[in-house]
Structure formats: C-alpha cells, structure tokens
mmCIF file of C-alpha atoms in Angstrom:
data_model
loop_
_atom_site.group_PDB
_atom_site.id
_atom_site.type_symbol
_atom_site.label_atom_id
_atom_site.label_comp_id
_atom_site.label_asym_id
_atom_site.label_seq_id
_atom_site.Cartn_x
_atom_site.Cartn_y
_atom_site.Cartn_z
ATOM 1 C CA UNK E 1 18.219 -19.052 37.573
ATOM 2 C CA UNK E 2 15.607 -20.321 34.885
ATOM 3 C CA UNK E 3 13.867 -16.825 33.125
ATOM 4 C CA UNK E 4 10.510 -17.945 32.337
ATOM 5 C CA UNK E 5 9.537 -14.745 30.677
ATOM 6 C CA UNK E 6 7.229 -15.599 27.537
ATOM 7 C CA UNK E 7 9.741 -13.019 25.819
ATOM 8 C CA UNK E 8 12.264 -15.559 26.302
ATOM 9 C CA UNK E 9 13.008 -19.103 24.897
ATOM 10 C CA UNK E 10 12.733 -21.785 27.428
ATOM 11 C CA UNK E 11 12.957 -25.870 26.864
ATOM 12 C CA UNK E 12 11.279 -27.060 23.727
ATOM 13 C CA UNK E 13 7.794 -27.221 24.451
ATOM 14 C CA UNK E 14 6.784 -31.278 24.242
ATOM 15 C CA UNK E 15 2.874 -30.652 23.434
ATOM 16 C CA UNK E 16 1.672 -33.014 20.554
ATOM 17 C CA UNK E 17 0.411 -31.243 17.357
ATOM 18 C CA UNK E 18 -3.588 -31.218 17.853
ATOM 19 C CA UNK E 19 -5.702 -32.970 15.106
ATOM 20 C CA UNK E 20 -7.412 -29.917 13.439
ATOM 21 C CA UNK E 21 -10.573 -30.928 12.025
ATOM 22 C CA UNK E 22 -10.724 -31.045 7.954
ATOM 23 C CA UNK E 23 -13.212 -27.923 7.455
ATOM 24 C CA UNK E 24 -11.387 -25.864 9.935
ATOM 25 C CA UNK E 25 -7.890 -26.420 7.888
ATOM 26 C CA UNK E 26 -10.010 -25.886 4.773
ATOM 27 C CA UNK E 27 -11.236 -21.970 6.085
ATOM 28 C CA UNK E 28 -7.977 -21.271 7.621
ATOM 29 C CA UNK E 29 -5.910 -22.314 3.929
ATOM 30 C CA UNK E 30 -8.847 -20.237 2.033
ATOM 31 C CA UNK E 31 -7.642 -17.457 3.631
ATOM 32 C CA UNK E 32 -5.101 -15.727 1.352
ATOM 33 C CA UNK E 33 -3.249 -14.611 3.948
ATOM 34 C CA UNK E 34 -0.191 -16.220 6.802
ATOM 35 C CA UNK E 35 -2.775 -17.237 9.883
ATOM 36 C CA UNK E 36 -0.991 -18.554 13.342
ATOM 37 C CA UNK E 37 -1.588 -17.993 17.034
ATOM 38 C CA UNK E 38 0.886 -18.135 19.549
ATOM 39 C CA UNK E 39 -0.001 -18.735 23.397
ATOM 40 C CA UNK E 40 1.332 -16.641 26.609
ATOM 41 C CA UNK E 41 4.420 -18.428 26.102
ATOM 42 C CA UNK E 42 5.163 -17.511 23.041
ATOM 43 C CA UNK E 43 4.832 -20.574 21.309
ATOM 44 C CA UNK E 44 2.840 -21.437 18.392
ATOM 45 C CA UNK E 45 -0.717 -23.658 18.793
ATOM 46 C CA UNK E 46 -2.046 -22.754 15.308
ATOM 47 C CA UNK E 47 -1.070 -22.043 11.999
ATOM 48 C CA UNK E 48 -2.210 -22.632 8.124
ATOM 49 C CA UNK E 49 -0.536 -23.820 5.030
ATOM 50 C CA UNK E 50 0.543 -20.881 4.570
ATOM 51 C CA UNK E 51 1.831 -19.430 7.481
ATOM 52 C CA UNK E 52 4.402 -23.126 7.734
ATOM 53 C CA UNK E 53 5.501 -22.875 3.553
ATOM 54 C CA UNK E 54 6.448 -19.414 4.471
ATOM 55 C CA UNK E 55 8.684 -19.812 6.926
ATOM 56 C CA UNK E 56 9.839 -23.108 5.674
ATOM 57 C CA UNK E 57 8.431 -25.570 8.472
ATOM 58 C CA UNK E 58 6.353 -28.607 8.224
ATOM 59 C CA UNK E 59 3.243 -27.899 10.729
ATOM 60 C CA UNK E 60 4.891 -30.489 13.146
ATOM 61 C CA UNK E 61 8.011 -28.716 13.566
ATOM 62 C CA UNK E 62 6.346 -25.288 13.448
ATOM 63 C CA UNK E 63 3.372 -26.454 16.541
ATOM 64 C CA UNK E 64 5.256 -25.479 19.982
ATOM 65 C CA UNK E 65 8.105 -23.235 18.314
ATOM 66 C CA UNK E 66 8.594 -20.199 20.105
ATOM 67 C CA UNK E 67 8.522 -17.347 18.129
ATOM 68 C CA UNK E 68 11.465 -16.200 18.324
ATOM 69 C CA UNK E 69 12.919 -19.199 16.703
ATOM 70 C CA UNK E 70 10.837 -18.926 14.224
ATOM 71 C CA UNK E 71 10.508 -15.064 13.329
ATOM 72 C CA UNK E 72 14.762 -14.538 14.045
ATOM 73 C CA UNK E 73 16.072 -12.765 16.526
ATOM 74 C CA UNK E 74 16.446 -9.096 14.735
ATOM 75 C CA UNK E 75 12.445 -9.584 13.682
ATOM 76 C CA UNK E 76 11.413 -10.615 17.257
ATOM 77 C CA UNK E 77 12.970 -7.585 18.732
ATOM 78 C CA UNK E 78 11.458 -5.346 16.252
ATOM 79 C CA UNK E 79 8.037 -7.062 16.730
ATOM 80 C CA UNK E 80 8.860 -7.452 20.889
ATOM 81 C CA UNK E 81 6.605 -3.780 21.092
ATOM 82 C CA UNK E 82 3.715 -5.784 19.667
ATOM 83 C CA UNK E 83 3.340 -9.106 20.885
ATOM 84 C CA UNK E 84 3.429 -7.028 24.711
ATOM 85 C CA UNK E 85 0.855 -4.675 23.342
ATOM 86 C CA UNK E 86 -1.382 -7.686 22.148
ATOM 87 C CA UNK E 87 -0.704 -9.624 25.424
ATOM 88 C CA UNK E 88 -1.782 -6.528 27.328
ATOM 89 C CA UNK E 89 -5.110 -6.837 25.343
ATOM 90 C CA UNK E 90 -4.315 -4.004 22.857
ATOM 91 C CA UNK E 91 -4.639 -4.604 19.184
ATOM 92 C CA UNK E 92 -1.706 -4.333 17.141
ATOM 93 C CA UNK E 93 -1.257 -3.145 13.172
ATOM 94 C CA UNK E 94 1.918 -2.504 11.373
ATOM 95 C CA UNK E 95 3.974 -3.060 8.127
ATOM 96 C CA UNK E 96 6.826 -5.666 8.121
ATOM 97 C CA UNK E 97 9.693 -6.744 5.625
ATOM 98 C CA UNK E 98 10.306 -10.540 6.365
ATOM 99 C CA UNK E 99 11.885 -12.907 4.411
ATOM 100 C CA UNK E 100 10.473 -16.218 2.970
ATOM 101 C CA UNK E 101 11.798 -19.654 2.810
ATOM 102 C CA UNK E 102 13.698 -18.737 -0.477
ATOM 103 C CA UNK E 103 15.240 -15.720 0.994
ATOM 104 C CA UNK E 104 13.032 -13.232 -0.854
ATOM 105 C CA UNK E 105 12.552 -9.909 1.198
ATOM 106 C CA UNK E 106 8.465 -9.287 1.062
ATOM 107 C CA UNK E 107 6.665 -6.651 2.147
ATOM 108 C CA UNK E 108 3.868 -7.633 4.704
ATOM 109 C CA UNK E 109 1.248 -5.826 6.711
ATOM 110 C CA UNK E 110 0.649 -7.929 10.221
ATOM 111 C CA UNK E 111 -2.478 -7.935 12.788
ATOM 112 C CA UNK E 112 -2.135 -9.096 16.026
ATOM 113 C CA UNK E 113 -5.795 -9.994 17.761
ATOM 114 C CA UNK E 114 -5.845 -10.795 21.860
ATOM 115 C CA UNK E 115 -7.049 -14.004 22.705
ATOM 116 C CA UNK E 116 -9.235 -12.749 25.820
ATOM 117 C CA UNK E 117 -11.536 -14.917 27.744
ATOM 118 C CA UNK E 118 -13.177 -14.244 31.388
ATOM 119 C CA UNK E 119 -10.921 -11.091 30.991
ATOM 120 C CA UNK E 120 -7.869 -12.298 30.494
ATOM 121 C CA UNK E 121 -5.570 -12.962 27.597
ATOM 122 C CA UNK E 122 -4.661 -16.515 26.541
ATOM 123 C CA UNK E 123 -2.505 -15.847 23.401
ATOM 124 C CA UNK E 124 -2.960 -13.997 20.566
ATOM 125 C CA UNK E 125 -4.090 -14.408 16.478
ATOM 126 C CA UNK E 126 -1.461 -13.085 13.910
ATOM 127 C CA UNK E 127 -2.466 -12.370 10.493
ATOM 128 C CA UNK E 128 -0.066 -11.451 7.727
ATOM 129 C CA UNK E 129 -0.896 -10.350 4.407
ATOM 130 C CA UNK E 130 1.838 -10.152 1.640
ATOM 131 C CA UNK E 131 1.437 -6.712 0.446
ATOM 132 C CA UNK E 132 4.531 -6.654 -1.950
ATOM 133 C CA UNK E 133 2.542 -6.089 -5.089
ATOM 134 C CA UNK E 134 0.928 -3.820 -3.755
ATOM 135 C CA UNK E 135 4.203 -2.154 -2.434
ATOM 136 C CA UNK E 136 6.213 -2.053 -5.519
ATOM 137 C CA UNK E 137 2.848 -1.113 -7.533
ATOM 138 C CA UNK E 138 2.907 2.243 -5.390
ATOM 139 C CA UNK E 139 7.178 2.546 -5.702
ATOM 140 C CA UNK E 140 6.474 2.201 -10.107
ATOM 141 C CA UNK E 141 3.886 4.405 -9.965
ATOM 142 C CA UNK E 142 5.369 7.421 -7.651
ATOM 143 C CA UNK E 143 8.625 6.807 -9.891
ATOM 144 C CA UNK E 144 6.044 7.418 -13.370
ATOM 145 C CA UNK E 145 4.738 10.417 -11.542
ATOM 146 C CA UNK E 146 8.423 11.957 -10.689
ATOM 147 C CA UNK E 147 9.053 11.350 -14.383
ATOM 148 C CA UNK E 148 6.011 13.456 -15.231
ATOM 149 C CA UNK E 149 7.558 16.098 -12.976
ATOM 150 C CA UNK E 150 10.976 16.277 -14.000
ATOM 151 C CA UNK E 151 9.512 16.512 -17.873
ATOM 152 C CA UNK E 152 6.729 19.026 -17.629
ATOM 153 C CA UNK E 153 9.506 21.261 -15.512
ATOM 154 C CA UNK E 154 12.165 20.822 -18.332
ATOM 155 C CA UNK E 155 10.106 21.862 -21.238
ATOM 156 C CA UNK E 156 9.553 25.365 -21.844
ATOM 157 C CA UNK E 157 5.970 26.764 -22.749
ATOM 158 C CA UNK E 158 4.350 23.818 -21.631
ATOM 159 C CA UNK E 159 2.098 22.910 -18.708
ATOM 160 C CA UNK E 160 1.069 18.893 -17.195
ATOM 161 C CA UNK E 161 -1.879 17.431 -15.433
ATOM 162 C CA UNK E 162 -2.328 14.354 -14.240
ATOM 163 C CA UNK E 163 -5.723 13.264 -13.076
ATOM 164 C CA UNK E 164 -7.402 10.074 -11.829
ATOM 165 C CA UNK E 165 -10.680 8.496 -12.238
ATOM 166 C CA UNK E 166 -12.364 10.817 -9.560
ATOM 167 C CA UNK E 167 -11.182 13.607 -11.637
ATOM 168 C CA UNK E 168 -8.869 14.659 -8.827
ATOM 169 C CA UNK E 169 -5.500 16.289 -9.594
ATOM 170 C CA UNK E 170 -2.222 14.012 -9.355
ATOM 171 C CA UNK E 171 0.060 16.065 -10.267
ATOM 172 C CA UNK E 172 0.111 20.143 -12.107
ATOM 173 C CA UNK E 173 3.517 20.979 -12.842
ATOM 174 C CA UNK E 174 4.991 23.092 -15.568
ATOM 175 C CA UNK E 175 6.970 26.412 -16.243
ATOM 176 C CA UNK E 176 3.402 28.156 -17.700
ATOM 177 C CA UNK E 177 1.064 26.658 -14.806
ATOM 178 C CA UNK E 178 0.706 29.346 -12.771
ATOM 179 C CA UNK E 179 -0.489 31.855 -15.853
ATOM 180 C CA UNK E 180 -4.092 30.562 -14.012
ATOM 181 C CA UNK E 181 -3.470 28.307 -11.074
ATOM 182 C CA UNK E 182 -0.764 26.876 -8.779
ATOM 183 C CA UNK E 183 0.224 23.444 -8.054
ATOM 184 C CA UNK E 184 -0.625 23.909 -4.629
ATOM 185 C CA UNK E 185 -4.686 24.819 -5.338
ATOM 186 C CA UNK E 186 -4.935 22.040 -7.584
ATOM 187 C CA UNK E 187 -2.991 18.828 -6.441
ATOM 188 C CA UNK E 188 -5.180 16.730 -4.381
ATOM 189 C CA UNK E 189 -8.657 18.775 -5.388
ATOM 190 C CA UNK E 190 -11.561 17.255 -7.862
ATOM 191 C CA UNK E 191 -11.383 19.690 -11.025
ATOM 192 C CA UNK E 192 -15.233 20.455 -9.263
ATOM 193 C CA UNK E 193 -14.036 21.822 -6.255
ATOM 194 C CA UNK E 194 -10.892 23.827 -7.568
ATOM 195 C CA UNK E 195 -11.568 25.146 -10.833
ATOM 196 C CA UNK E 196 -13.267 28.752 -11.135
ATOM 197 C CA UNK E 197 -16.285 29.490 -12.951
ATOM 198 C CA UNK E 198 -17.640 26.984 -15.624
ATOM 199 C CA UNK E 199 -14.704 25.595 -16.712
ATOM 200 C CA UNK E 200 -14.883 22.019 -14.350
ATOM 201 C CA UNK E 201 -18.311 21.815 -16.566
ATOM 202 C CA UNK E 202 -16.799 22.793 -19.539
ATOM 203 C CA UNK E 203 -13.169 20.450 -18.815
ATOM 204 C CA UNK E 204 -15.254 17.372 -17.160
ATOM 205 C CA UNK E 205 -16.111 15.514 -20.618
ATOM 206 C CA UNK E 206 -13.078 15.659 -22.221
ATOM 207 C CA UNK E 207 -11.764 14.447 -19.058
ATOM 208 C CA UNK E 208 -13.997 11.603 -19.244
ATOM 209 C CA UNK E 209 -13.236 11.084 -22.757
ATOM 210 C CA UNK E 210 -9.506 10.483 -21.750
ATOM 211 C CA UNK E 211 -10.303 7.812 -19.172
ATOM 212 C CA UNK E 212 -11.965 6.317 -21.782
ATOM 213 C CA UNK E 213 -9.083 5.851 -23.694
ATOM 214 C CA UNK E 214 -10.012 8.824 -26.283
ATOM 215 C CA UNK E 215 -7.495 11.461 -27.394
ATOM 216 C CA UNK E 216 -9.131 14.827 -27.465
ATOM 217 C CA UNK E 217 -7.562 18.850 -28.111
ATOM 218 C CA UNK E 218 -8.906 21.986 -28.188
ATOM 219 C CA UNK E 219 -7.372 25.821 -27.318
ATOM 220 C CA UNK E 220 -8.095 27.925 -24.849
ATOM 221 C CA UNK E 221 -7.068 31.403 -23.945
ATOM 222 C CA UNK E 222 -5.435 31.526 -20.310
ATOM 223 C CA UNK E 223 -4.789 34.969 -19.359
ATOM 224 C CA UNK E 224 -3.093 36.704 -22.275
ATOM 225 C CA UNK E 225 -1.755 33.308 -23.741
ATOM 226 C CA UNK E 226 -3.605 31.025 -26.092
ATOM 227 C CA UNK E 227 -2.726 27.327 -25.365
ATOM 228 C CA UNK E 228 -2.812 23.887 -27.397
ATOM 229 C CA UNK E 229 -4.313 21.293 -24.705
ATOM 230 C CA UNK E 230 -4.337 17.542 -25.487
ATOM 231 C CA UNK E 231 -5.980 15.447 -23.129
ATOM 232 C CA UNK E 232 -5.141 11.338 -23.282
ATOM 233 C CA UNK E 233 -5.536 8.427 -21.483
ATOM 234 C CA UNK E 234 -2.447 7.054 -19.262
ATOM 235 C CA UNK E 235 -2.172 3.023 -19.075
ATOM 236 C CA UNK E 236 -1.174 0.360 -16.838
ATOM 237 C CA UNK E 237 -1.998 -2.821 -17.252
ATOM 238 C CA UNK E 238 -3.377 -2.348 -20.464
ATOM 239 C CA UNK E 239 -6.553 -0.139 -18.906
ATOM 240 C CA UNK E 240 -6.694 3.691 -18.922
ATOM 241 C CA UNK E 241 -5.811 3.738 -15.109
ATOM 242 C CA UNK E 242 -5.606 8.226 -15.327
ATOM 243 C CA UNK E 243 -5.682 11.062 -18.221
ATOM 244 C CA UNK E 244 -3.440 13.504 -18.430
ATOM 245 C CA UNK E 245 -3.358 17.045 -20.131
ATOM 246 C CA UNK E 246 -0.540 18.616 -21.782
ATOM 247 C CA UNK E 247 -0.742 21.901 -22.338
ATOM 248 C CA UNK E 248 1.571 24.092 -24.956
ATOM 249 C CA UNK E 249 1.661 27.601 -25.140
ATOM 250 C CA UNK E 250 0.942 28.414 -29.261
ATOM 251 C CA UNK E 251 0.643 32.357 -28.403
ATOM 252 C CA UNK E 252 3.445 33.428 -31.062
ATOM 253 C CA UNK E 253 2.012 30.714 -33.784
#
C-alpha cells in the first residue's frame, strides 16, 4: 500500500514551475538569506537564487522536489521535529550545519513560518541565514580569551582583565587577583556595578582611554601590595574591539 504521508516521498510531483513576477524575484534575491516554502506535501513551491545555488539546483529542478531529496536523508530526519512542529502551526528556530553545493560544511540558523489561512496550515516559509562567520568569529575569539587565561594563570605576580566596550568584565584571572576581588564578582559585571568605593570613577577613563586605542599605567596599592597596571587596547580587525589590564605586583622593587 501507497504511504501518502507528507513525511514521505511519493511520485515526482508534475506541477509546472509558476512564472514569479520580476519584483517579487527581485525582494526575495535582496534578501541575504536561503528563502523557500514547501507545501503539506513536502514539496517545494518557492524558492530564491539563493536558496537553488545552495543546494546546487536550477529553480526548475528544485520547484516540486520533496524535501527530503533535497535536504538528504540524515538532515531531514534531524529537521523531521520541525517541519511537524511548523505544520502543526508552531513556529520553529534552530541552528543547522548543512553542506553547500561545493561540499563546504556551513553553519546556518533556520526559521520555519506556518502558512495558515481560514485556520489551517497550507505549507510553511523556511528561512536560512549562513551564520558561519559569525560562528567561527565566536570559536577565534573564545580560543584568544582561553589564551588570556592560560597566560595570566602561568605568570607569577601578575593579574589580567579583559573588558569590553560596556566596560563589563570578560575575563579576571591571575595568581594575585584575589588580593581585592574574585573572578567570580567580577566576570560578567560593568566595573560600575562591581567595583567598591570610587575606584569604577577613578578606573572608568583610563578604561576609555584603552578602547580608544591609548596605552595608559599608573600604581596602585591593593591591600598590602603595590601594583604596576597597564591598561591597552585589544584589536581585531584592525579596531580596538576590548582593553585589557595587566597588572604586576612591583611590592619588592
């Protein structure tokens, strides 16, 4: 017996491709995203430039696919959760690896929008956005910050902050930290909300001064210690993207 499940292939669906008109095609290849939609059978009515160069498929051959021809079948089971979620009506947002025409894995994030008319749901929109720059942007820069880690722990006497724009603590690691503060009170707090006293007013413009791309020291006595602190700008990209503080302990100089 014939399963006519739209979670199954069935014959090749023998619809023409529709005639889209020329300012419709234009929005939907503006968008810089993959744009399709894919009917209660599964099979695709819709999709841009993008969406067919992607998957390697002219839009004749790609109009009337079912998906799981076109997605694979280890990608269609992993999506199967979603496409019954947005055919129940529900919304659907989640992260995908896929992997383009020239067999490069990418990192997307996918939306999948019910199609729901007079209450009931005729298909479905899918929207992916190629989010690998974004991905490996993130990998580099929690790689730089394990670096930072693995240094200020190594180095005796000495004490590292790392702070972004908001002035908000990245990372506070070092052997000599805790003479005023631990990691835990500081990562993830504005130096306004943490920091005791005057000293976010009297720390805030040299911070500044380092996201500005200007180098700036000074001492400071921190408990019974007397510390060298040298505040900096770190790049990426060529802009000062955070500013970071190294602190050395100069007590017996």
């Amino acid at each position: 017996m014939t399963n006519h499940s739209p979670l199954s292939r069935d014959d090749a669906d023998p619809s023409p491709l529709p005639e889209i008109p020329a300012q419709l095609r234009a929005v939907l290849n503006g968008i810089p995203a993959m744009v399709g939609y894919w009917d209660t059978g599964l099979r695709n009515r819709l999709a841009n430039d993008a969406y067919c160069e992607w998957f390697g498929f002219a839009p004749r051959q790609l109009y009337g696919m079912h998906v799981r021809d076109v997605l694979g079948e280890t990608v269609f089971e992993a999506n199967r959760p979603h496409i019954e979620g947005a055919l129940a009506g529900d919304p659907q947002q989640f992260d995908r690896t896929l992997v383009d025409a020239a067999g490069q894995s990418r990192f997307t994030e996918v939306t999948y929008t019910p199609d729901s008319q007079d209450g009931a749901v005729r298909g479905f929109f899918v929207v992916v956005t190629d989010i690998t720059g974004r991905v490996l942007a993130d990998r580099r820069r929690q790689q730089d910050m394990d670096r930072y880690r693995a240094l200020a722990r190594s180095v005796p006497g000495v004490f590292v902050l790392l702070f972004d724009a908001e002035l908000r603590y990245l990372i506070a690691e070092g052997q000599e930290l805790e003479t005023g503060y631990r990691r835990e009170e500081l990562e993830g707090q504005r130096i306004q909300d943490v920091l005791r006293g005057d000293l976010a007013s009297e720390l805030e413009p040299r911070y500044r001064a380092a996201l500005a791309g200007r180098d700036v020291s000074w001492n400071r006595q921190i408990g019974h210690r007397t510390y060298r602190l040298n505040a900096g700008p770190v790049f990426s990209d060529d802009e000062a993207a955070a500013g970071m503080v190294v602190a050395v302990d100069i007590t017996e100089r």
